[in-house]
Amino acid sequence: MLGFLVALTALAGALDARPARAQPAPSADVRVVTVRAVADEMYRAQPGWQAMLRRTIQTVSDIYERNFQIRLAIHDVVPWTIGPAVPVPRILGRVRAEVSTGPADVLVVFAAERCEKLEYGFALTFNRYAMVQTGCLDTAVLGNTSPDAVLSHELAHLFGAFHPAVGRSDTVMTGGPADRFDGQTARVIRLMRGYDFGRGVLGLDPEVRRAWSAIYAEGHAREPNPLAGALSGAGAELGRTGRVDEGLALLREAIAMDPTAARPRTLLGFLYLRQGRLEDAARELDAAKKIDFREVEARTELGFVLRELGREEEALVELRDVLRIDRRAPRAYVGIGMILAKRGRTGEAITAFQNAIQVDPGHGPAYLRLAEALDRSGRPAEAWSRRSRRTIAARTWRPPSGSS
């Protein structure tokens, strides 16, 4: 019996390690989408994980080829270590920074046991990054949260599909089976079948944008317009790379498309801030936080802008509101500390900078400001120590998207 089990284990390992089976050459009317599959450490801890990963992608590929003439082809499988206690949305931010798509069209993270808030997957709409969640208790007992259904759902988002109006249960976009598509989703995927993942939303011509918007206008879930969100993200990136006028134009288009969304206004405020247009930045950041009270980045940067404009009391209100929403926001502590230090309340300022370091030991500006405050308070030895630690922290810290 033991020898039989050993043999089975060896056979399973051999099957997992075998190269991907040859795919038939696509016909002229089949779109091939190449996939870089990224497996986290807990996913890789499952027996037969490679076979399971490949089977999931193949199942969804068969569904998409049958319905849309889109075939998925695995380019490679990449091991990646995330670490414990990382929120699901932040995992995609991490993978974008740490693992490139390479020559593949899309990158899909396969993760296990990172269960929170019934989030079985995550994707950036009109983008090329997605995540499939496995190993949750409810994914084990509910068929509509299987990895096949999750991957089918998130892949649809990459092609621009959105959640339909409340009450639709006959579609993968609201928890239905992996091969069940409502009419709107099917039309969006067919419209976007040739989507250039490398160029992203900038590759969509006005006619395609209008066609997508017409389908969206037929009905949708109450959530930010995904095309407006993608355009605003592209606009912010253009601004960061020096193409400011093009970035401003895209952000304004996004705001006109979805006036109820906070994020495009936040990003427009950031771009104005880069241009030194403080009053314009304050206006847009204020509009963003009025739309969404929990738009923390807008509130934080608004606090810093108000401080620059000499409106310190208003700045303190904004930064303290940030901490009421998120006690682990280091930049808000730093902003409060800077205002207190300017007012000669050095002890309170030191406490604020120390709080920033406590919640984020890698936040470089907190060390710098703390060292300055300690130096002014006659504690040069401690100040020198903090400057040394700040040098180390600065090697990994990156400023938020709205700051210089």
mmCIF file of C-alpha atoms in Angstrom:
data_model
loop_
_atom_site.group_PDB
_atom_site.id
_atom_site.type_symbol
_atom_site.label_atom_id
_atom_site.label_comp_id
_atom_site.label_asym_id
_atom_site.label_seq_id
_atom_site.Cartn_x
_atom_site.Cartn_y
_atom_site.Cartn_z
ATOM 1 C CA MET A 1 0.000 0.000 0.000
ATOM 2 C CA LEU A 2 2.767 2.460 0.922
ATOM 3 C CA GLY A 3 4.630 1.659 -2.294
ATOM 4 C CA PHE A 4 1.436 2.255 -4.263
ATOM 5 C CA LEU A 5 0.986 5.672 -2.634
ATOM 6 C CA VAL A 6 4.616 6.584 -3.318
ATOM 7 C CA ALA A 7 4.156 5.632 -6.940
ATOM 8 C CA LEU A 8 1.008 7.704 -7.192
ATOM 9 C CA THR A 9 2.797 10.692 -5.651
ATOM 10 C CA ALA A 10 5.663 10.363 -8.109
ATOM 11 C CA LEU A 11 3.234 10.091 -11.003
ATOM 12 C CA ALA A 12 1.381 13.222 -9.855
ATOM 13 C CA GLY A 13 4.661 15.134 -9.627
ATOM 14 C CA ALA A 14 5.653 14.025 -13.077
ATOM 15 C CA LEU A 15 2.298 15.108 -14.487
ATOM 16 C CA ASP A 16 2.614 18.529 -12.830
ATOM 17 C CA ALA A 17 6.100 18.999 -14.222
ATOM 18 C CA ARG A 18 5.261 17.913 -17.761
ATOM 19 C CA PRO A 19 5.338 20.619 -20.455
ATOM 20 C CA ALA A 20 2.071 22.129 -21.615
ATOM 21 C CA ARG A 21 0.385 20.004 -24.229
ATOM 22 C CA ALA A 22 0.709 21.387 -27.720
ATOM 23 C CA GLN A 23 -2.126 23.675 -28.702
ATOM 24 C CA PRO A 24 -3.642 23.284 -32.127
ATOM 25 C CA ALA A 25 -2.716 26.061 -34.490
ATOM 26 C CA PRO A 26 -5.413 28.730 -34.312
ATOM 27 C CA SER A 27 -7.573 29.303 -37.316
ATOM 28 C CA ALA A 28 -7.594 32.735 -38.868
ATOM 29 C CA ASP A 29 -10.746 33.735 -37.006
ATOM 30 C CA VAL A 30 -9.523 32.755 -33.499
ATOM 31 C CA ARG A 31 -7.955 35.443 -31.281
ATOM 32 C CA VAL A 32 -5.159 33.990 -29.143
ATOM 33 C CA VAL A 33 -4.599 35.716 -25.788
ATOM 34 C CA THR A 34 -1.344 34.717 -24.104
ATOM 35 C CA VAL A 35 -1.356 34.385 -20.316
ATOM 36 C CA ARG A 36 1.443 34.720 -17.784
ATOM 37 C CA ALA A 37 0.124 32.728 -14.816
ATOM 38 C CA VAL A 38 1.532 33.756 -11.425
ATOM 39 C CA ALA A 39 1.093 31.317 -8.530
ATOM 40 C CA ASP A 40 1.456 32.521 -4.954
ATOM 41 C CA GLU A 41 3.083 30.466 -2.201
ATOM 42 C CA MET A 42 -0.173 29.174 -0.724
ATOM 43 C CA TYR A 43 -1.525 28.176 -4.117
ATOM 44 C CA ARG A 44 1.701 26.277 -4.782
ATOM 45 C CA ALA A 45 1.317 24.462 -1.442
ATOM 46 C CA GLN A 46 -1.696 22.579 -2.834
ATOM 47 C CA PRO A 47 -1.030 19.096 -4.224
ATOM 48 C CA GLY A 48 -1.087 19.055 -8.017
ATOM 49 C CA TRP A 49 -1.271 22.826 -8.245
ATOM 50 C CA GLN A 50 0.241 23.111 -11.711
ATOM 51 C CA ALA A 51 -2.200 20.654 -13.198
ATOM 52 C CA MET A 52 -5.064 22.453 -11.442
ATOM 53 C CA LEU A 53 -3.911 25.859 -12.725
ATOM 54 C CA ARG A 54 -3.552 24.621 -16.295
ATOM 55 C CA ARG A 55 -6.910 22.856 -16.136
ATOM 56 C CA THR A 56 -8.657 26.057 -14.981
ATOM 57 C CA ILE A 57 -7.158 28.109 -17.812
ATOM 58 C CA GLN A 58 -7.957 25.421 -20.376
ATOM 59 C CA THR A 59 -11.569 25.139 -19.218
ATOM 60 C CA VAL A 60 -12.101 28.898 -19.535
ATOM 61 C CA SER A 61 -10.239 28.938 -22.843
ATOM 62 C CA ASP A 62 -12.654 26.328 -24.222
ATOM 63 C CA ILE A 63 -15.619 28.426 -23.039
ATOM 64 C CA TYR A 64 -14.283 31.628 -24.599
ATOM 65 C CA GLU A 65 -13.314 29.938 -27.842
ATOM 66 C CA ARG A 66 -16.756 28.365 -28.132
ATOM 67 C CA ASN A 67 -18.554 31.655 -27.461
ATOM 68 C CA PHE A 68 -16.212 34.362 -28.753
ATOM 69 C CA GLN A 69 -13.459 32.691 -30.812
ATOM 70 C CA ILE A 70 -10.937 33.722 -28.134
ATOM 71 C CA ARG A 71 -8.358 31.145 -27.055
ATOM 72 C CA LEU A 72 -6.133 31.379 -23.977
ATOM 73 C CA ALA A 73 -2.572 30.132 -24.303
ATOM 74 C CA ILE A 74 -0.278 29.855 -21.280
ATOM 75 C CA HIS A 75 3.009 31.615 -21.956
ATOM 76 C CA ASP A 76 4.612 30.583 -18.662
ATOM 77 C CA VAL A 77 3.904 29.880 -14.988
ATOM 78 C CA VAL A 78 5.760 32.101 -12.518
ATOM 79 C CA PRO A 79 6.118 31.397 -8.775
ATOM 80 C CA TRP A 80 5.657 34.493 -6.613
ATOM 81 C CA THR A 81 5.665 35.038 -2.866
ATOM 82 C CA ILE A 82 3.157 37.559 -1.491
ATOM 83 C CA GLY A 83 3.515 37.099 2.263
ATOM 84 C CA PRO A 84 0.779 37.085 4.912
ATOM 85 C CA ALA A 85 -2.059 39.548 5.551
ATOM 86 C CA VAL A 86 -1.995 41.434 2.236
ATOM 87 C CA PRO A 87 -5.470 42.730 1.217
ATOM 88 C CA VAL A 88 -6.753 41.359 -2.072
ATOM 89 C CA PRO A 89 -6.822 44.689 -4.017
ATOM 90 C CA ARG A 90 -3.264 45.500 -2.929
ATOM 91 C CA ILE A 91 -2.006 42.177 -4.272
ATOM 92 C CA LEU A 92 -2.559 43.408 -7.833
ATOM 93 C CA GLY A 93 -0.646 46.598 -7.067
ATOM 94 C CA ARG A 94 2.209 44.490 -5.772
ATOM 95 C CA VAL A 95 2.301 42.151 -8.739
ATOM 96 C CA ARG A 96 2.314 45.056 -11.196
ATOM 97 C CA ALA A 97 5.391 46.435 -9.454
ATOM 98 C CA GLU A 98 7.190 43.125 -8.937
ATOM 99 C CA VAL A 99 6.279 40.864 -11.893
ATOM 100 C CA SER A 100 6.132 42.105 -15.469
ATOM 101 C CA THR A 101 3.686 40.762 -18.017
ATOM 102 C CA GLY A 102 6.660 39.984 -20.231
ATOM 103 C CA PRO A 103 5.588 39.213 -23.782
ATOM 104 C CA ALA A 104 2.211 37.879 -22.592
ATOM 105 C CA ASP A 105 -1.037 39.742 -23.209
ATOM 106 C CA VAL A 106 -2.399 39.353 -19.674
ATOM 107 C CA LEU A 107 -1.134 38.361 -16.235
ATOM 108 C CA VAL A 108 -3.332 36.293 -13.897
ATOM 109 C CA VAL A 109 -2.437 35.738 -10.233
ATOM 110 C CA PHE A 110 -3.639 32.452 -8.737
ATOM 111 C CA ALA A 111 -3.804 32.813 -4.946
ATOM 112 C CA ALA A 112 -5.119 30.593 -2.162
ATOM 113 C CA GLU A 113 -6.637 31.198 1.268
ATOM 114 C CA ARG A 114 -6.581 34.996 1.074
ATOM 115 C CA CYS A 115 -10.279 35.157 1.789
ATOM 116 C CA GLU A 116 -11.943 38.450 2.726
ATOM 117 C CA LYS A 117 -15.231 40.231 2.074
ATOM 118 C CA LEU A 118 -16.465 37.542 -0.331
ATOM 119 C CA GLU A 119 -13.865 38.684 -2.889
ATOM 120 C CA TYR A 120 -13.174 35.671 -5.082
ATOM 121 C CA GLY A 121 -11.265 37.569 -7.721
ATOM 122 C CA PHE A 122 -10.126 41.007 -8.784
ATOM 123 C CA ALA A 123 -9.366 42.650 -12.111
ATOM 124 C CA LEU A 124 -8.496 46.020 -13.557
ATOM 125 C CA THR A 125 -11.159 46.639 -16.225
ATOM 126 C CA PHE A 126 -9.795 47.438 -19.687
ATOM 127 C CA ASN A 127 -6.386 46.373 -18.387
ATOM 128 C CA ARG A 128 -4.215 43.247 -18.326
ATOM 129 C CA TYR A 129 -3.994 42.173 -14.663
ATOM 130 C CA ALA A 130 -6.391 39.829 -12.847
ATOM 131 C CA MET A 131 -6.486 37.617 -9.767
ATOM 132 C CA VAL A 132 -8.243 34.318 -9.085
ATOM 133 C CA GLN A 133 -8.909 33.415 -5.465
ATOM 134 C CA THR A 134 -9.086 29.792 -4.308
ATOM 135 C CA GLY A 135 -9.120 27.884 -1.050
ATOM 136 C CA CYS A 136 -11.929 29.799 0.685
ATOM 137 C CA LEU A 137 -14.549 27.804 2.558
ATOM 138 C CA ASP A 138 -17.401 29.165 0.457
ATOM 139 C CA THR A 139 -15.515 28.631 -2.811
ATOM 140 C CA ALA A 140 -15.275 24.971 -1.836
ATOM 141 C CA VAL A 141 -19.042 24.548 -1.417
ATOM 142 C CA LEU A 142 -20.551 27.052 -3.870
ATOM 143 C CA GLY A 143 -20.263 26.134 -7.536
ATOM 144 C CA ASN A 144 -20.575 29.706 -8.770
ATOM 145 C CA THR A 145 -17.369 30.687 -6.960
ATOM 146 C CA SER A 146 -15.231 27.973 -8.530
ATOM 147 C CA PRO A 147 -11.884 29.019 -10.048
ATOM 148 C CA ASP A 148 -13.374 28.470 -13.524
ATOM 149 C CA ALA A 149 -16.230 30.890 -12.841
ATOM 150 C CA VAL A 150 -13.919 33.427 -11.203
ATOM 151 C CA LEU A 151 -11.420 33.391 -14.066
ATOM 152 C CA SER A 152 -14.219 33.652 -16.647
ATOM 153 C CA HIS A 153 -15.662 36.632 -14.749
ATOM 154 C CA GLU A 154 -12.342 38.464 -14.338
ATOM 155 C CA LEU A 155 -11.273 37.822 -17.933
ATOM 156 C CA ALA A 156 -14.528 39.427 -19.062
ATOM 157 C CA HIS A 157 -13.584 42.526 -17.051
ATOM 158 C CA LEU A 158 -10.242 42.703 -18.870
ATOM 159 C CA PHE A 159 -12.222 42.880 -22.114
ATOM 160 C CA GLY A 160 -14.338 45.726 -20.702
ATOM 161 C CA ALA A 161 -17.345 43.820 -19.359
ATOM 162 C CA PHE A 162 -19.185 45.307 -16.373
ATOM 163 C CA HIS A 163 -21.587 44.093 -13.705
ATOM 164 C CA PRO A 164 -25.175 44.177 -15.040
ATOM 165 C CA ALA A 165 -28.124 45.718 -13.256
ATOM 166 C CA VAL A 166 -29.298 44.213 -9.968
ATOM 167 C CA GLY A 167 -31.619 41.257 -10.454
ATOM 168 C CA ARG A 168 -29.640 39.530 -13.183
ATOM 169 C CA SER A 169 -28.572 36.097 -11.939
ATOM 170 C CA ASP A 170 -28.263 34.397 -15.310
ATOM 171 C CA THR A 171 -24.712 35.486 -15.991
ATOM 172 C CA VAL A 172 -21.165 34.815 -14.874
ATOM 173 C CA MET A 173 -20.935 38.535 -14.093
ATOM 174 C CA THR A 174 -23.308 38.120 -11.128
ATOM 175 C CA GLY A 175 -22.139 34.753 -9.827
ATOM 176 C CA GLY A 176 -23.537 32.476 -12.523
ATOM 177 C CA PRO A 177 -21.707 29.539 -14.120
ATOM 178 C CA ALA A 178 -18.464 30.099 -16.014
ATOM 179 C CA ASP A 179 -20.092 29.584 -19.429
ATOM 180 C CA ARG A 180 -23.222 31.702 -18.944
ATOM 181 C CA PHE A 181 -23.051 35.213 -20.437
ATOM 182 C CA ASP A 182 -25.838 37.785 -20.490
ATOM 183 C CA GLY A 183 -26.479 39.700 -23.699
ATOM 184 C CA GLN A 184 -24.645 42.866 -22.636
ATOM 185 C CA THR A 185 -21.519 40.979 -21.556
ATOM 186 C CA ALA A 186 -21.480 38.918 -24.747
ATOM 187 C CA ARG A 187 -21.792 42.020 -26.930
ATOM 188 C CA VAL A 188 -19.048 43.844 -25.031
ATOM 189 C CA ILE A 189 -16.612 40.936 -25.358
ATOM 190 C CA ARG A 190 -17.364 40.582 -29.082
ATOM 191 C CA LEU A 191 -16.923 44.339 -29.534
ATOM 192 C CA MET A 192 -13.607 44.200 -27.676
ATOM 193 C CA ARG A 193 -12.411 40.885 -29.096
ATOM 194 C CA GLY A 194 -9.438 42.535 -30.813
ATOM 195 C CA TYR A 195 -8.515 44.636 -27.763
ATOM 196 C CA ASP A 196 -4.814 45.500 -27.702
ATOM 197 C CA PHE A 197 -3.797 44.791 -24.114
ATOM 198 C CA GLY A 198 -0.439 46.446 -24.655
ATOM 199 C CA ARG A 199 -1.915 49.805 -25.663
ATOM 200 C CA GLY A 200 -4.798 49.517 -23.231
ATOM 201 C CA VAL A 201 -7.711 51.931 -23.269
ATOM 202 C CA LEU A 202 -5.678 54.408 -25.346
ATOM 203 C CA GLY A 203 -6.000 51.968 -28.228
ATOM 204 C CA LEU A 204 -9.803 52.325 -28.341
ATOM 205 C CA ASP A 205 -10.979 54.661 -31.060
ATOM 206 C CA PRO A 206 -13.945 57.001 -30.454
ATOM 207 C CA GLU A 207 -16.322 54.728 -32.370
ATOM 208 C CA VAL A 208 -15.581 51.766 -30.109
ATOM 209 C CA ARG A 209 -15.919 53.958 -27.004
ATOM 210 C CA ARG A 210 -19.330 55.139 -28.219
ATOM 211 C CA ALA A 211 -20.444 51.582 -28.971
ATOM 212 C CA TRP A 212 -19.346 50.394 -25.535
ATOM 213 C CA SER A 213 -21.086 53.343 -23.864
ATOM 214 C CA ALA A 214 -24.327 52.559 -25.702
ATOM 215 C CA ILE A 215 -24.293 49.006 -24.314
ATOM 216 C CA TYR A 216 -23.459 50.309 -20.832
ATOM 217 C CA ALA A 217 -26.328 52.812 -20.999
ATOM 218 C CA GLU A 218 -28.835 49.968 -21.342
ATOM 219 C CA GLY A 219 -28.338 49.213 -17.639
ATOM 220 C CA HIS A 220 -25.592 48.401 -15.187
ATOM 221 C CA ALA A 221 -24.811 47.975 -11.503
ATOM 222 C CA ARG A 222 -24.441 51.059 -9.321
ATOM 223 C CA GLU A 223 -20.683 51.486 -9.425
ATOM 224 C CA PRO A 224 -18.188 53.822 -11.121
ATOM 225 C CA ASN A 225 -18.183 53.721 -14.912
ATOM 226 C CA PRO A 226 -15.285 51.363 -15.770
ATOM 227 C CA LEU A 227 -14.440 53.100 -19.052
ATOM 228 C CA ALA A 228 -14.234 56.441 -17.256
ATOM 229 C CA GLY A 229 -12.019 54.809 -14.635
ATOM 230 C CA ALA A 230 -9.709 53.350 -17.278
ATOM 231 C CA LEU A 231 -9.490 56.676 -19.124
ATOM 232 C CA SER A 232 -8.677 58.536 -15.911
ATOM 233 C CA GLY A 233 -5.928 56.054 -15.056
ATOM 234 C CA ALA A 234 -4.446 56.457 -18.521
ATOM 235 C CA GLY A 235 -4.696 60.235 -18.223
ATOM 236 C CA ALA A 236 -2.859 60.214 -14.907
ATOM 237 C CA GLU A 237 -0.110 58.055 -16.398
ATOM 238 C CA LEU A 238 0.264 60.421 -19.358
ATOM 239 C CA GLY A 239 0.637 63.294 -16.915
ATOM 240 C CA ARG A 240 3.301 61.433 -14.953
ATOM 241 C CA THR A 241 5.305 60.876 -18.129
ATOM 242 C CA GLY A 242 5.204 64.525 -19.159
ATOM 243 C CA ARG A 243 2.300 64.434 -21.628
ATOM 244 C CA VAL A 244 0.293 66.793 -19.432
ATOM 245 C CA ASP A 245 -2.111 68.274 -21.991
ATOM 246 C CA GLU A 246 -3.126 64.803 -23.218
ATOM 247 C CA GLY A 247 -3.527 63.632 -19.636
ATOM 248 C CA LEU A 248 -5.736 66.596 -18.732
ATOM 249 C CA ALA A 249 -7.910 65.978 -21.795
ATOM 250 C CA LEU A 250 -8.465 62.320 -20.868
ATOM 251 C CA LEU A 251 -9.259 63.141 -17.253
ATOM 252 C CA ARG A 252 -11.796 65.750 -18.298
ATOM 253 C CA GLU A 253 -13.360 63.263 -20.702
ATOM 254 C CA ALA A 254 -13.596 60.735 -17.861
ATOM 255 C CA ILE A 255 -15.254 63.283 -15.548
ATOM 256 C CA ALA A 256 -17.774 64.215 -18.247
ATOM 257 C CA MET A 257 -18.500 60.517 -18.802
ATOM 258 C CA ASP A 258 -19.092 59.840 -15.093
ATOM 259 C CA PRO A 259 -19.592 63.010 -13.002
ATOM 260 C CA THR A 260 -20.473 60.904 -9.939
ATOM 261 C CA ALA A 261 -17.063 59.184 -9.727
ATOM 262 C CA ALA A 262 -14.564 60.535 -7.210
ATOM 263 C CA ARG A 263 -11.385 58.982 -8.537
ATOM 264 C CA PRO A 264 -11.066 60.932 -11.832
ATOM 265 C CA ARG A 265 -11.337 64.185 -9.887
ATOM 266 C CA THR A 266 -8.681 62.995 -7.448
ATOM 267 C CA LEU A 267 -6.326 62.219 -10.316
ATOM 268 C CA LEU A 268 -7.072 65.560 -11.982
ATOM 269 C CA GLY A 269 -6.210 67.260 -8.699
ATOM 270 C CA PHE A 270 -2.920 65.353 -8.597
ATOM 271 C CA LEU A 271 -2.085 66.486 -12.119
ATOM 272 C CA TYR A 272 -2.845 70.117 -11.271
ATOM 273 C CA LEU A 273 -0.623 69.697 -8.217
ATOM 274 C CA ARG A 274 2.242 68.568 -10.442
ATOM 275 C CA GLN A 275 1.796 71.763 -12.448
ATOM 276 C CA GLY A 276 1.872 73.881 -9.295
ATOM 277 C CA ARG A 277 -1.762 74.948 -9.782
ATOM 278 C CA LEU A 278 -2.641 74.756 -6.089
ATOM 279 C CA GLU A 279 -6.043 76.441 -6.204
ATOM 280 C CA ASP A 280 -7.186 74.201 -9.081
ATOM 281 C CA ALA A 281 -5.831 71.144 -7.273
ATOM 282 C CA ALA A 282 -7.657 72.113 -4.070
ATOM 283 C CA ARG A 283 -10.925 72.523 -5.995
ATOM 284 C CA GLU A 284 -10.758 69.084 -7.614
ATOM 285 C CA LEU A 285 -9.578 67.279 -4.468
ATOM 286 C CA ASP A 286 -12.357 68.927 -2.472
ATOM 287 C CA ALA A 287 -14.895 67.827 -5.114
ATOM 288 C CA ALA A 288 -13.575 64.248 -4.953
ATOM 289 C CA LYS A 289 -13.916 63.944 -1.171
ATOM 290 C CA LYS A 290 -17.417 65.436 -1.310
ATOM 291 C CA ILE A 291 -18.421 62.732 -3.775
ATOM 292 C CA ASP A 292 -16.845 59.991 -1.660
ATOM 293 C CA PHE A 293 -16.150 60.665 2.015
ATOM 294 C CA ARG A 294 -13.716 57.740 2.076
ATOM 295 C CA GLU A 295 -11.544 58.978 -0.817
ATOM 296 C CA VAL A 296 -8.523 59.007 1.477
ATOM 297 C CA GLU A 297 -5.894 60.005 -1.066
ATOM 298 C CA ALA A 298 -7.895 63.080 -2.064
ATOM 299 C CA ARG A 299 -8.377 64.123 1.561
ATOM 300 C CA THR A 300 -4.696 63.594 2.357
ATOM 301 C CA GLU A 301 -3.381 65.611 -0.565
ATOM 302 C CA LEU A 302 -6.030 68.272 0.019
ATOM 303 C CA GLY A 303 -4.619 68.659 3.529
ATOM 304 C CA PHE A 304 -1.122 69.234 2.131
ATOM 305 C CA VAL A 305 -2.388 71.669 -0.524
ATOM 306 C CA LEU A 306 -4.360 73.685 2.030
ATOM 307 C CA ARG A 307 -1.240 73.828 4.185
ATOM 308 C CA GLU A 308 0.730 75.224 1.219
ATOM 309 C CA LEU A 309 -2.002 77.801 0.691
ATOM 310 C CA GLY A 310 -1.701 78.939 4.309
ATOM 311 C CA ARG A 311 -5.091 77.487 5.318
ATOM 312 C CA GLU A 312 -3.692 75.415 8.168
ATOM 313 C CA GLU A 313 -6.865 74.991 10.239
ATOM 314 C CA GLU A 314 -8.700 73.556 7.228
ATOM 315 C CA ALA A 315 -5.682 71.352 6.513
ATOM 316 C CA LEU A 316 -5.767 69.945 10.047
ATOM 317 C CA VAL A 317 -9.475 69.145 9.693
ATOM 318 C CA GLU A 318 -8.849 67.201 6.462
ATOM 319 C CA LEU A 319 -5.849 65.284 7.795
ATOM 320 C CA ARG A 320 -7.625 64.387 11.025
ATOM 321 C CA ASP A 321 -10.606 63.178 8.987
ATOM 322 C CA VAL A 322 -8.198 60.913 7.098
ATOM 323 C CA LEU A 323 -7.119 59.337 10.381
ATOM 324 C CA ARG A 324 -10.746 58.860 11.418
ATOM 325 C CA ILE A 325 -11.206 56.841 8.234
ATOM 326 C CA ASP A 326 -7.842 55.069 8.282
ATOM 327 C CA ARG A 327 -5.683 55.098 11.410
ATOM 328 C CA ARG A 328 -2.832 53.586 9.400
ATOM 329 C CA ALA A 329 -2.311 56.519 7.003
ATOM 330 C CA PRO A 330 1.308 57.659 7.614
ATOM 331 C CA ARG A 331 1.204 60.676 5.305
ATOM 332 C CA ALA A 332 -1.662 62.199 7.311
ATOM 333 C CA TYR A 333 0.377 61.909 10.520
ATOM 334 C CA VAL A 334 3.312 63.605 8.784
ATOM 335 C CA GLY A 335 1.131 66.475 7.550
ATOM 336 C CA ILE A 336 -0.308 67.043 11.023
ATOM 337 C CA GLY A 337 3.186 66.915 12.526
ATOM 338 C CA MET A 338 4.494 69.504 10.053
ATOM 339 C CA ILE A 339 1.740 71.947 10.984
ATOM 340 C CA LEU A 340 2.259 71.384 14.715
ATOM 341 C CA ALA A 341 6.037 71.801 14.350
ATOM 342 C CA LYS A 342 5.562 75.103 12.545
ATOM 343 C CA ARG A 343 3.416 76.291 15.461
ATOM 344 C CA GLY A 344 6.143 75.412 17.948
ATOM 345 C CA ARG A 345 4.266 72.424 19.377
ATOM 346 C CA THR A 346 7.353 70.257 18.965
ATOM 347 C CA GLY A 347 6.426 67.522 21.433
ATOM 348 C CA GLU A 348 3.093 66.870 19.719
ATOM 349 C CA ALA A 349 4.794 67.022 16.320
ATOM 350 C CA ILE A 350 7.347 64.389 17.409
ATOM 351 C CA THR A 351 4.493 62.133 18.538
ATOM 352 C CA ALA A 352 2.782 62.542 15.144
ATOM 353 C CA PHE A 353 5.968 61.626 13.243
ATOM 354 C CA GLN A 354 6.527 58.640 15.542
ATOM 355 C CA ASN A 355 2.956 57.480 14.859
ATOM 356 C CA ALA A 356 3.667 57.648 11.129
ATOM 357 C CA ILE A 357 6.745 55.447 11.551
ATOM 358 C CA GLN A 358 4.852 53.033 13.777
ATOM 359 C CA VAL A 359 2.165 52.399 11.156
ATOM 360 C CA ASP A 360 4.650 52.355 8.266
ATOM 361 C CA PRO A 361 8.311 51.755 9.196
ATOM 362 C CA GLY A 362 9.281 52.318 5.563
ATOM 363 C CA HIS A 363 7.824 55.824 5.248
ATOM 364 C CA GLY A 364 10.942 57.890 4.534
ATOM 365 C CA PRO A 365 9.543 61.443 5.026
ATOM 366 C CA ALA A 366 8.463 60.618 8.585
ATOM 367 C CA TYR A 367 12.080 59.892 9.562
ATOM 368 C CA LEU A 368 13.277 63.148 8.006
ATOM 369 C CA ARG A 369 10.649 65.269 9.733
ATOM 370 C CA LEU A 370 11.194 63.467 13.036
ATOM 371 C CA ALA A 371 14.946 64.077 12.829
ATOM 372 C CA GLU A 372 14.350 67.793 12.187
ATOM 373 C CA ALA A 373 11.986 68.035 15.162
ATOM 374 C CA LEU A 374 14.394 66.181 17.456
ATOM 375 C CA ASP A 375 17.242 68.432 16.360
ATOM 376 C CA ARG A 376 15.200 71.551 17.155
ATOM 377 C CA SER A 377 14.299 70.149 20.562
ATOM 378 C CA GLY A 378 17.956 69.717 21.516
ATOM 379 C CA ARG A 379 18.239 65.973 20.937
ATOM 380 C CA PRO A 380 20.888 65.824 18.152
ATOM 381 C CA ALA A 381 21.998 62.237 18.866
ATOM 382 C CA GLU A 382 18.483 60.914 18.365
ATOM 383 C CA ALA A 383 18.140 63.129 15.289
ATOM 384 C CA TRP A 384 21.285 61.598 13.750
ATOM 385 C CA SER A 385 19.947 58.089 14.412
ATOM 386 C CA ARG A 386 16.647 58.946 12.748
ATOM 387 C CA ARG A 387 18.414 60.427 9.715
ATOM 388 C CA SER A 388 20.349 57.173 9.307
ATOM 389 C CA ARG A 389 17.149 55.141 9.473
ATOM 390 C CA ARG A 390 15.507 57.537 7.028
ATOM 391 C CA THR A 391 18.274 56.828 4.501
ATOM 392 C CA ILE A 392 17.514 53.127 4.738
ATOM 393 C CA ALA A 393 13.736 53.649 4.521
ATOM 394 C CA ALA A 394 14.069 55.960 1.526
ATOM 395 C CA ARG A 395 15.515 53.106 -0.529
ATOM 396 C CA THR A 396 12.110 51.371 -0.614
ATOM 397 C CA TRP A 397 9.620 54.195 -0.048
ATOM 398 C CA ARG A 398 7.787 55.649 -3.022
ATOM 399 C CA PRO A 399 5.712 58.846 -2.939
ATOM 400 C CA PRO A 400 1.948 58.628 -3.530
ATOM 401 C CA SER A 401 0.732 59.243 -7.061
ATOM 402 C CA GLY A 402 -0.278 62.803 -6.291
ATOM 403 C CA SER A 403 2.902 64.001 -4.660
ATOM 404 C CA SER A 404 6.134 65.185 -6.193
#
